[in-house]
Amino acid sequence: MQQTYEKFAAFLLEGNHKEAYELLQNEKEDSLTIYMEIVTKAMQHIGELWQTNQITVADEHLATSVCDYVLSHYTFKHMSKEEETAKHKIMFLCLEEEQHTIGTKMAAALCQEKNWKVKLLGANLPLEYVISSANKWKPDVIGLSAAIAYRLPVLKQYIETLEELEGKPKVIISGRLASTFDLSNYQSDQTFVLKDLRSFNSWLENYQKGVSVNGAS
Amino acid sequence: MVQVKHLPLPYFEINKNYDIQSISSITSKTFAVGDNFLNIVDDDSKKKVEEYIQPKVKDIEMELVLNTIEAPTSLFNVYVTWEGETGHIICQPLQDQLEKLSKQLDDLRARLTSSDFDLIEKKEELEQTLIRVNKLSGPFLPLSERLVFVPLFGDLDKHMLRLIKPHIVDALNQSDYSYILFDFSAVDVITQEGLTELDQFFQTIQLLGQKTIISGIKPAQATTIKFSNWFRQSIKVANLETAINRYLVPSKQKNKYSS
């Protein structure tokens, strides 16, 4: 039988944003499960369809854009509406020359549900821009997404720079590289490598607990 | 096969182990060609090559990401045919087209990001408010045991009438009022569909046994509604004051006051 994520992938490839959105909307699961079991798996499935020569890169790009739109719509409905009282700030970005934004979008949505203040810088960001934007906005956490293997040296440079920013923000490394490569030597007491959205979610929860405990003491 | 040298696209002749046997001259301008075709294939495309570029897959066309001299990853449409254990590969560059598409999609994405979901939500809220306003535009006000007053507000269209009708009919159903007075003083436009809806509405009321009274019709409205059944079958009174004087006070008391 066709899995839900395959159905979702098929809608994305058809450019059918309406059906794709309704599929997510009609799911009973919480959004973390939806992001992991439907959206992430659908995008992986689309990658496999290219690997098996069933679709083109252009198809993949179209599907990604539709997915992006559907996610925006879905997450808008689910975000916490009390942004004024948000305590923590998190900023997301993809490495320069990288276009894989769906993951950061889902991570950002999880934060918004937990009433974080979120800034999504988007795809393909030069480091200088990231620095100036972080200096202005002063995030507590910076989420970095990396997907392409040959970008690893750049990733290192990003981490080193971001760790040194004023306010010493925590740095999170995630994305396809973090789930396929062992990046443990990039970790420090300031930088964390998180394999997937579930571990990101737990990290957020611990961070919130940790901060409130520290704040009370 | 000397001619292959002059092919206008990158060309490789390989054996089944992907060892390169010969190339076109444009090939070495595009790729840093080594001994083996796999050397120029991006890691993420290697599996695809091993699966689909082999003698038993006679002809195939597919996309591959290859490392070129100019870029670490570049998209190509690759055509492969086999002659026994000799493979012929032609690579057609797609990266430029892809970048154009990417750019368009990025622009689109930027627009979508700014397409304000707040606006969508406000629109939904507005629709709800409109329904509520419509519902409240025909309040049911009992003035005495025998007279109910329904002042109508705004434009009378089918949406508005369909919203106020149920609660008025329900209220009438459970009561013994003799007259229901509709005041049109605050009504602006009555649409054609609104007229049809009014016809059905008044018919229902009359079936329930109540007499309908109409007040406050403006001359301009009168010309469009004068042939309507609901209008002809109702008692017409020029204004609200007259209507209330005439129907609110029971006839006996009226006699008493006037004497």
Coordinates of C-alpha atoms in Angstrom, one line a residue:
Chain A
M1 CA 0.0 0.0 0.0
Q2 CA 1.1 3.5 -0.7
Q3 CA 2.5 5.2 2.4
T4 CA 1.3 8.6 3.5
Y5 CA 4.7 10.1 2.8
E6 CA 4.6 8.7 -0.7
K7 CA 1.2 10.2 -1.3
F8 CA 2.5 13.5 0.0
A9 CA 5.5 13.3 -2.3
A10 CA 3.2 12.6 -5.3
F11 CA 1.2 15.7 -4.5
L12 CA 4.4 17.8 -4.3
L13 CA 5.6 16.4 -7.6
E14 CA 2.3 17.2 -9.2
G15 CA 2.5 20.7 -7.8
N16 CA -0.8 20.1 -6.0
H17 CA -0.3 22.3 -3.0
K18 CA -3.9 22.2 -2.0
E19 CA -4.1 18.4 -1.6
A20 CA -0.6 18.3 0.0
Y21 CA -1.7 20.9 2.6
E22 CA -5.0 19.0 3.3
L23 CA -3.1 15.8 3.8
L24 CA -1.0 17.4 6.5
Q25 CA -3.9 19.2 8.0
N26 CA -6.0 16.0 8.3
E27 CA -3.2 14.1 10.1
K28 CA -3.9 13.4 13.7
E29 CA -0.3 13.2 14.8
D30 CA 1.6 16.1 16.4
S31 CA 3.7 18.3 14.1
L32 CA 7.0 16.7 15.1
T33 CA 5.8 13.4 13.9
I34 CA 4.3 14.9 10.7
Y35 CA 7.6 16.7 9.9
M36 CA 9.6 13.5 10.5
E37 CA 7.4 10.8 9.2
I38 CA 5.7 12.6 6.3
V39 CA 7.6 15.7 5.2
T40 CA 11.2 14.5 5.7
K41 CA 10.5 11.0 4.4
A42 CA 8.7 12.5 1.4
M43 CA 11.7 14.6 0.5
Q44 CA 14.0 11.6 1.0
H45 CA 11.7 9.6 -1.2
I46 CA 11.9 12.3 -3.9
G47 CA 15.7 12.1 -3.7
E48 CA 15.4 8.3 -4.3
L49 CA 13.1 8.9 -7.3
W50 CA 15.9 10.9 -8.8
Q51 CA 18.5 8.2 -7.9
T52 CA 16.3 5.6 -9.7
N53 CA 16.0 7.8 -12.7
Q54 CA 12.3 8.4 -12.4
I55 CA 12.3 12.2 -12.1
T56 CA 14.6 15.1 -13.0
V57 CA 16.3 17.7 -10.8
A58 CA 13.8 20.2 -12.2
D59 CA 10.9 18.0 -10.8
E60 CA 12.8 17.9 -7.4
H61 CA 13.0 21.7 -7.4
L62 CA 9.4 22.2 -8.1
A63 CA 8.4 19.7 -5.4
T64 CA 10.7 21.5 -2.9
S65 CA 9.1 24.8 -3.7
V66 CA 5.6 23.4 -3.3
C67 CA 6.7 21.7 0.0
D68 CA 8.0 25.0 1.2
Y69 CA 4.7 26.8 0.5
V70 CA 2.7 24.0 2.1
L71 CA 4.9 24.0 5.2
S72 CA 4.5 27.8 5.5
H73 CA 0.8 27.4 5.4
Y74 CA 0.7 24.5 7.8
T75 CA 3.2 25.9 10.4
F76 CA 1.4 29.3 10.3
K77 CA -1.7 27.4 11.6
H78 CA 0.3 25.7 14.4
M79 CA 2.6 28.4 15.7
S80 CA 2.1 29.8 19.1
K81 CA 0.3 33.1 18.9
E82 CA 2.0 34.7 21.9
E83 CA 5.1 35.9 20.3
E84 CA 5.3 39.1 22.4
T85 CA 6.1 37.0 25.5
A86 CA 8.7 34.8 23.7
K87 CA 11.7 34.3 25.9
H88 CA 14.4 32.7 23.7
K89 CA 15.6 33.7 20.3
I90 CA 16.8 31.4 17.6
M91 CA 18.1 32.2 14.2
F92 CA 18.4 29.7 11.3
L93 CA 20.4 29.6 8.2
C94 CA 21.8 27.4 5.5
L95 CA 25.5 27.6 4.5
E96 CA 26.5 29.7 1.6
E97 CA 25.7 28.1 -1.7
E98 CA 23.2 25.7 -0.1
Q99 CA 19.6 25.6 -1.0
H100 CA 18.2 23.0 1.3
T101 CA 15.8 25.1 3.4
I102 CA 12.9 22.6 4.2
G103 CA 14.7 21.2 7.2
T104 CA 15.4 24.6 8.8
K105 CA 11.8 25.6 8.1
M106 CA 10.5 22.6 10.1
A107 CA 13.0 23.2 12.9
A108 CA 11.9 26.9 12.9
A109 CA 8.2 25.8 13.1
L110 CA 9.0 23.5 16.1
C111 CA 10.5 26.5 17.9
Q112 CA 7.6 28.7 17.1
E113 CA 5.2 26.1 18.6
K114 CA 7.3 26.3 21.7
N115 CA 7.0 30.1 21.7
W116 CA 10.5 31.0 20.6
K117 CA 11.2 34.1 18.7
V118 CA 12.5 32.8 15.3
K119 CA 14.4 34.4 12.5
L120 CA 14.7 32.3 9.4
L121 CA 17.6 33.7 7.3
G122 CA 17.0 31.3 4.5
A123 CA 19.2 29.7 1.8
N124 CA 22.6 30.5 0.6
L125 CA 23.9 33.1 3.1
P126 CA 27.4 34.6 3.0
L127 CA 29.0 34.5 6.4
E128 CA 29.4 38.3 6.7
Y129 CA 25.6 38.7 6.3
V130 CA 25.1 36.2 9.1
I131 CA 27.5 38.0 11.4
S132 CA 25.9 41.4 11.0
S133 CA 22.4 40.0 11.3
A134 CA 23.3 38.0 14.5
N135 CA 25.0 41.1 16.0
K136 CA 21.9 43.1 15.5
W137 CA 19.3 40.5 16.6
K138 CA 21.4 38.8 19.3
P139 CA 20.0 35.3 19.2
D140 CA 20.5 32.8 22.0
V141 CA 20.9 30.0 19.6
I142 CA 22.0 29.8 15.9
G143 CA 20.9 26.8 13.9
L144 CA 23.1 25.9 10.9
S145 CA 22.0 23.5 8.2
A146 CA 24.5 21.8 5.9
A147 CA 23.7 19.2 3.3
I148 CA 26.5 19.0 0.8
A149 CA 29.7 17.1 1.7
Y150 CA 32.2 19.3 0.0
R151 CA 31.0 22.2 2.2
L152 CA 32.5 20.7 5.3
P153 CA 35.5 23.1 5.5
V154 CA 33.1 26.0 5.2
L155 CA 31.0 24.6 8.0
K156 CA 34.0 24.6 10.2
Q157 CA 34.7 28.2 9.4
Y158 CA 31.1 29.1 10.2
I159 CA 31.1 27.4 13.5
E160 CA 34.3 29.0 14.6
T161 CA 33.0 32.5 13.7
L162 CA 29.6 32.1 15.2
E163 CA 31.0 30.7 18.5
E164 CA 33.0 33.9 18.8
L165 CA 30.0 36.2 18.4
E166 CA 29.0 38.6 21.1
G167 CA 26.7 36.9 23.7
K168 CA 28.3 33.6 22.9
P169 CA 25.3 32.0 21.2
K170 CA 24.9 28.2 21.2
V171 CA 25.4 26.8 17.7
I172 CA 23.4 23.8 16.4
I173 CA 24.6 21.8 13.4
S174 CA 22.0 19.9 11.6
G175 CA 20.8 18.9 8.1
R176 CA 21.8 16.0 5.9
L177 CA 25.5 16.2 6.7
A178 CA 24.8 15.8 10.4
S179 CA 22.8 12.6 9.8
T180 CA 25.2 11.0 7.3
F181 CA 28.6 12.0 8.6
D182 CA 30.2 11.8 12.0
L183 CA 30.6 15.4 12.9
S184 CA 31.3 14.7 16.6
N185 CA 34.7 16.5 16.5
Y186 CA 32.8 19.7 15.7
Q187 CA 31.1 19.6 19.0
S188 CA 32.0 21.7 22.0
D189 CA 30.3 23.0 25.1
Q190 CA 28.9 25.7 22.8
T191 CA 28.2 23.7 19.6
F192 CA 25.9 20.7 19.3
V193 CA 25.4 18.3 16.4
L194 CA 21.9 17.1 16.1
K195 CA 21.1 14.2 13.8
D196 CA 17.4 14.8 13.2
L197 CA 14.3 16.9 14.2
R198 CA 13.5 14.6 17.1
S199 CA 16.9 15.2 18.7
F200 CA 16.6 18.9 18.0
N201 CA 13.2 18.9 19.7
S202 CA 14.6 17.3 22.8
W203 CA 17.5 19.6 22.8
L204 CA 15.1 22.6 22.7
E205 CA 13.1 21.2 25.6
N206 CA 16.3 20.7 27.7
Y207 CA 17.5 24.1 26.8
Q208 CA 14.3 25.7 28.0
K209 CA 14.4 23.7 31.2
G210 CA 18.1 24.5 31.7
V211 CA 17.6 28.2 31.1
S212 CA 14.7 28.5 33.4
V213 CA 16.5 26.6 36.2
N214 CA 19.5 28.9 35.8
G215 CA 17.3 31.9 35.7
A216 CA 15.6 30.9 39.0
S217 CA 18.9 30.3 40.9
Chain B
M1 CA 36.3 6.7 -34.4
V2 CA 38.4 9.7 -35.1
Q3 CA 35.3 11.8 -35.6
V4 CA 34.4 11.7 -32.0
K5 CA 37.2 14.1 -31.2
H6 CA 35.1 16.8 -32.9
L7 CA 31.8 16.1 -31.2
P8 CA 30.4 19.4 -29.9
L9 CA 29.6 17.9 -26.5
P10 CA 31.7 16.0 -23.9
Y11 CA 32.0 12.4 -25.0
F12 CA 33.5 9.4 -23.2
E13 CA 34.2 5.9 -24.5
I14 CA 34.5 3.5 -21.5
N15 CA 34.8 -0.1 -20.8
K16 CA 32.6 -2.0 -18.3
N17 CA 34.9 -0.9 -15.4
Y18 CA 34.4 2.7 -16.4
D19 CA 38.0 3.0 -17.6
I20 CA 38.1 5.8 -20.1
Q21 CA 39.2 4.7 -23.6
S22 CA 38.8 7.9 -25.5
I23 CA 37.2 11.3 -25.3
S24 CA 36.1 14.3 -27.4
S25 CA 38.3 17.4 -27.3
I26 CA 35.6 19.4 -25.5
T27 CA 35.6 16.8 -22.8
S28 CA 39.0 17.8 -21.4
K29 CA 38.0 21.4 -21.5
T30 CA 35.0 20.6 -19.3
F31 CA 36.3 18.0 -16.9
A32 CA 39.6 17.2 -15.2
V33 CA 39.6 13.8 -16.9
G34 CA 41.5 11.0 -15.2
D35 CA 41.6 7.3 -16.0
N36 CA 38.2 6.4 -14.8
F37 CA 34.8 8.0 -15.5
L38 CA 33.7 7.6 -11.8
N39 CA 36.4 10.1 -10.8
I40 CA 34.3 13.0 -12.3
V41 CA 31.0 11.7 -10.8
D42 CA 29.7 13.4 -7.7
D43 CA 29.4 11.1 -4.6
D44 CA 25.6 11.4 -4.6
S45 CA 25.5 10.2 -8.3
K46 CA 27.9 7.3 -8.0
K47 CA 25.2 4.8 -7.1
K48 CA 23.1 5.9 -10.0
V49 CA 26.1 5.3 -12.4
E50 CA 26.8 1.8 -11.0
E51 CA 23.1 0.9 -11.2
Y52 CA 22.4 2.2 -14.7
I53 CA 25.6 2.5 -16.6
Q54 CA 26.5 -1.1 -17.4
P55 CA 26.5 -3.2 -20.5
K56 CA 23.2 -4.9 -19.7
V57 CA 21.4 -1.6 -19.7
K58 CA 21.6 -1.0 -23.4
D59 CA 20.4 2.6 -23.9
I60 CA 19.6 5.0 -21.2
E61 CA 19.2 8.7 -20.6
M62 CA 19.6 10.1 -17.1
E63 CA 20.7 13.1 -15.1
L64 CA 24.0 13.0 -13.2
V65 CA 25.8 15.4 -11.1
L66 CA 29.4 15.7 -12.3
N67 CA 32.5 17.6 -11.1
T68 CA 33.6 20.0 -13.8
I69 CA 36.7 22.2 -13.9
E70 CA 34.6 25.2 -13.2
A71 CA 32.2 23.8 -10.5
P72 CA 32.4 21.0 -7.9
T73 CA 28.9 20.0 -8.9
S74 CA 27.2 20.5 -12.1
L75 CA 24.1 18.9 -13.6
F76 CA 24.2 17.0 -16.9
N77 CA 21.8 15.0 -19.0
V78 CA 23.8 11.9 -19.9
Y79 CA 23.1 9.5 -22.8
V80 CA 24.6 6.1 -22.8
T81 CA 24.7 3.3 -25.3
W82 CA 26.6 0.0 -25.2
E83 CA 28.3 -1.9 -28.0
G84 CA 29.2 -5.1 -26.4
E85 CA 31.4 -4.1 -23.5
T86 CA 32.2 -0.6 -24.9
G87 CA 30.1 2.2 -23.6
H88 CA 29.5 5.5 -25.3
I89 CA 28.5 8.5 -23.1
I90 CA 27.5 11.9 -24.2
C91 CA 27.0 14.6 -21.5
Q92 CA 24.7 17.5 -22.2
P93 CA 25.2 20.4 -19.7
L94 CA 22.0 21.3 -17.8
Q95 CA 23.4 23.5 -15.0
D96 CA 22.6 26.8 -16.7
Q97 CA 19.0 25.9 -17.3
L98 CA 18.8 24.6 -13.8
E99 CA 20.2 27.8 -12.4
K100 CA 17.6 29.8 -14.3
L101 CA 14.9 27.6 -12.9
S102 CA 16.3 27.8 -9.4
K103 CA 16.4 31.5 -9.6
Q104 CA 12.8 31.7 -10.6
L105 CA 11.8 29.3 -7.9
D106 CA 13.8 31.3 -5.4
D107 CA 12.0 34.5 -6.4
L108 CA 8.7 32.7 -6.1
R109 CA 9.7 31.4 -2.7
A110 CA 10.6 34.9 -1.6
R111 CA 7.2 36.1 -2.7
L112 CA 5.5 33.3 -1.0
T113 CA 7.3 33.9 2.2
S114 CA 6.1 37.5 2.2
S115 CA 2.6 36.5 1.1
D116 CA 1.1 37.4 4.3
F117 CA -0.5 34.5 6.1
D118 CA -1.7 37.1 8.6
L119 CA -3.8 38.5 5.7
I120 CA -5.4 35.1 5.1
E121 CA -6.3 34.8 8.7
K122 CA -7.7 38.3 8.8
K123 CA -9.8 37.5 5.8
E124 CA -11.2 34.4 7.6
E125 CA -12.0 36.5 10.6
L126 CA -13.7 39.1 8.4
E127 CA -15.9 36.4 6.9
Q128 CA -16.9 35.3 10.3
T129 CA -17.6 38.9 11.4
L130 CA -19.7 39.4 8.3
I131 CA -21.8 36.3 9.1
R132 CA -22.3 37.7 12.6
V133 CA -23.2 41.1 11.4
N134 CA -25.7 39.6 9.0
K135 CA -27.2 37.5 11.8
L136 CA -27.6 40.5 14.0
S137 CA -29.1 42.6 11.2
G138 CA -32.6 41.3 11.8
P139 CA -33.2 41.2 15.5
F140 CA -36.5 39.6 16.8
L141 CA -38.1 42.1 19.2
P142 CA -41.5 41.2 20.8
L143 CA -43.2 44.5 21.6
S144 CA -46.5 43.2 23.0
E145 CA -48.4 39.9 23.1
R146 CA -49.5 40.3 19.6
L147 CA -46.8 42.4 17.9
V148 CA -43.2 41.5 17.0
F149 CA -40.9 44.1 15.6
V150 CA -38.0 43.1 13.2
P151 CA -36.0 46.1 12.1
L152 CA -33.8 45.2 9.1
F153 CA -30.4 46.8 8.6
G154 CA -28.0 47.1 5.7
D155 CA -28.3 45.4 2.3
L156 CA -30.8 42.7 1.8
D157 CA -29.2 39.9 -0.2
K158 CA -29.8 36.2 -0.1
H159 CA -26.9 35.5 2.3
M160 CA -28.2 38.0 4.9
L161 CA -31.8 36.8 4.6
R162 CA -30.8 33.1 4.8
L163 CA -29.0 33.9 8.0
I164 CA -31.8 35.8 9.8
K165 CA -34.7 33.6 8.6
P166 CA -34.1 30.5 10.8
H167 CA -34.1 32.3 14.1
I168 CA -37.2 34.4 13.2
V169 CA -39.1 31.4 12.0
D170 CA -38.2 29.4 15.1
A171 CA -39.3 32.2 17.4
L172 CA -42.6 32.7 15.6
N173 CA -43.2 29.0 15.6
Q174 CA -43.3 28.9 19.4
S175 CA -45.5 32.0 19.9
D176 CA -49.0 33.4 19.3
Y177 CA -48.1 36.8 17.8
S178 CA -50.6 38.1 15.3
Y179 CA -48.5 40.6 13.6
I180 CA -44.8 40.8 12.6
L181 CA -43.7 44.2 11.6
F182 CA -40.7 44.6 9.3
D183 CA -39.2 48.0 9.2
F184 CA -37.1 48.8 6.1
S185 CA -36.0 52.3 7.2
A186 CA -32.4 51.2 7.6
V187 CA -32.3 49.1 4.5
D188 CA -30.2 50.3 1.6
V189 CA -30.1 47.9 -1.4
I190 CA -32.4 44.9 -2.0
T191 CA -30.8 42.6 -4.5
Q192 CA -32.8 40.5 -7.0
E193 CA -31.9 37.3 -5.2
G194 CA -32.9 39.1 -2.0
L195 CA -36.4 39.7 -3.4
T196 CA -36.8 36.0 -4.2
E197 CA -35.6 35.1 -0.7
L198 CA -38.0 37.6 0.8
D199 CA -40.9 36.0 -1.1
Q200 CA -40.2 32.6 0.4
F201 CA -39.6 34.1 3.8
F202 CA -42.9 36.0 3.9
Q203 CA -44.7 33.0 2.6
T204 CA -43.4 30.9 5.5
I205 CA -44.5 33.5 8.0
Q206 CA -47.9 33.7 6.5
L207 CA -48.2 29.9 6.6
L208 CA -47.4 30.1 10.3
G209 CA -50.5 32.3 10.6
Q210 CA -49.0 35.7 11.2
K211 CA -49.8 38.9 9.3
T212 CA -46.8 40.8 7.9
I213 CA -46.6 44.5 8.2
I214 CA -44.1 46.6 6.2
S215 CA -42.9 50.0 7.1
G216 CA -40.2 52.4 6.0
I217 CA -40.1 51.5 2.3
K218 CA -38.4 54.2 0.4
P219 CA -39.9 55.4 -2.9
A220 CA -36.9 54.2 -4.9
Q221 CA -37.3 50.7 -3.4
A222 CA -41.1 50.7 -3.9
T223 CA -40.7 50.7 -7.7
T224 CA -38.7 47.5 -7.7
I225 CA -40.7 45.6 -5.1
K226 CA -44.3 46.7 -5.9
F227 CA -45.0 43.6 -8.0
S228 CA -43.5 41.1 -5.5
N229 CA -46.0 38.8 -3.8
W230 CA -44.5 39.3 -0.3
F231 CA -45.0 43.1 -0.7
R232 CA -48.5 42.9 -2.1
Q233 CA -49.7 40.4 0.5
S234 CA -48.4 42.5 3.4
I235 CA -50.0 45.4 5.3
K236 CA -48.1 48.6 4.2
V237 CA -47.6 51.5 6.6
A238 CA -45.7 54.6 5.7
N239 CA -43.5 54.8 8.7
L240 CA -42.6 53.0 12.0
E241 CA -44.4 55.5 14.2
T242 CA -47.8 54.9 12.5
A243 CA -47.2 51.2 12.5
I244 CA -46.6 51.1 16.2
N245 CA -49.5 53.4 17.0
R246 CA -51.8 51.3 15.0
Y247 CA -50.7 47.8 16.0
L248 CA -49.0 48.0 19.3
V249 CA -51.9 49.3 21.3
P250 CA -54.8 46.8 21.4
S251 CA -58.0 48.3 19.9
K252 CA -59.9 48.4 23.1
Q253 CA -57.3 50.6 24.8
K254 CA -57.0 52.7 21.8
N255 CA -60.7 53.5 22.0
K256 CA -60.3 54.3 25.7
Y257 CA -57.4 56.7 25.1
S258 CA -59.0 58.4 22.1
S259 CA -62.3 59.0 23.9

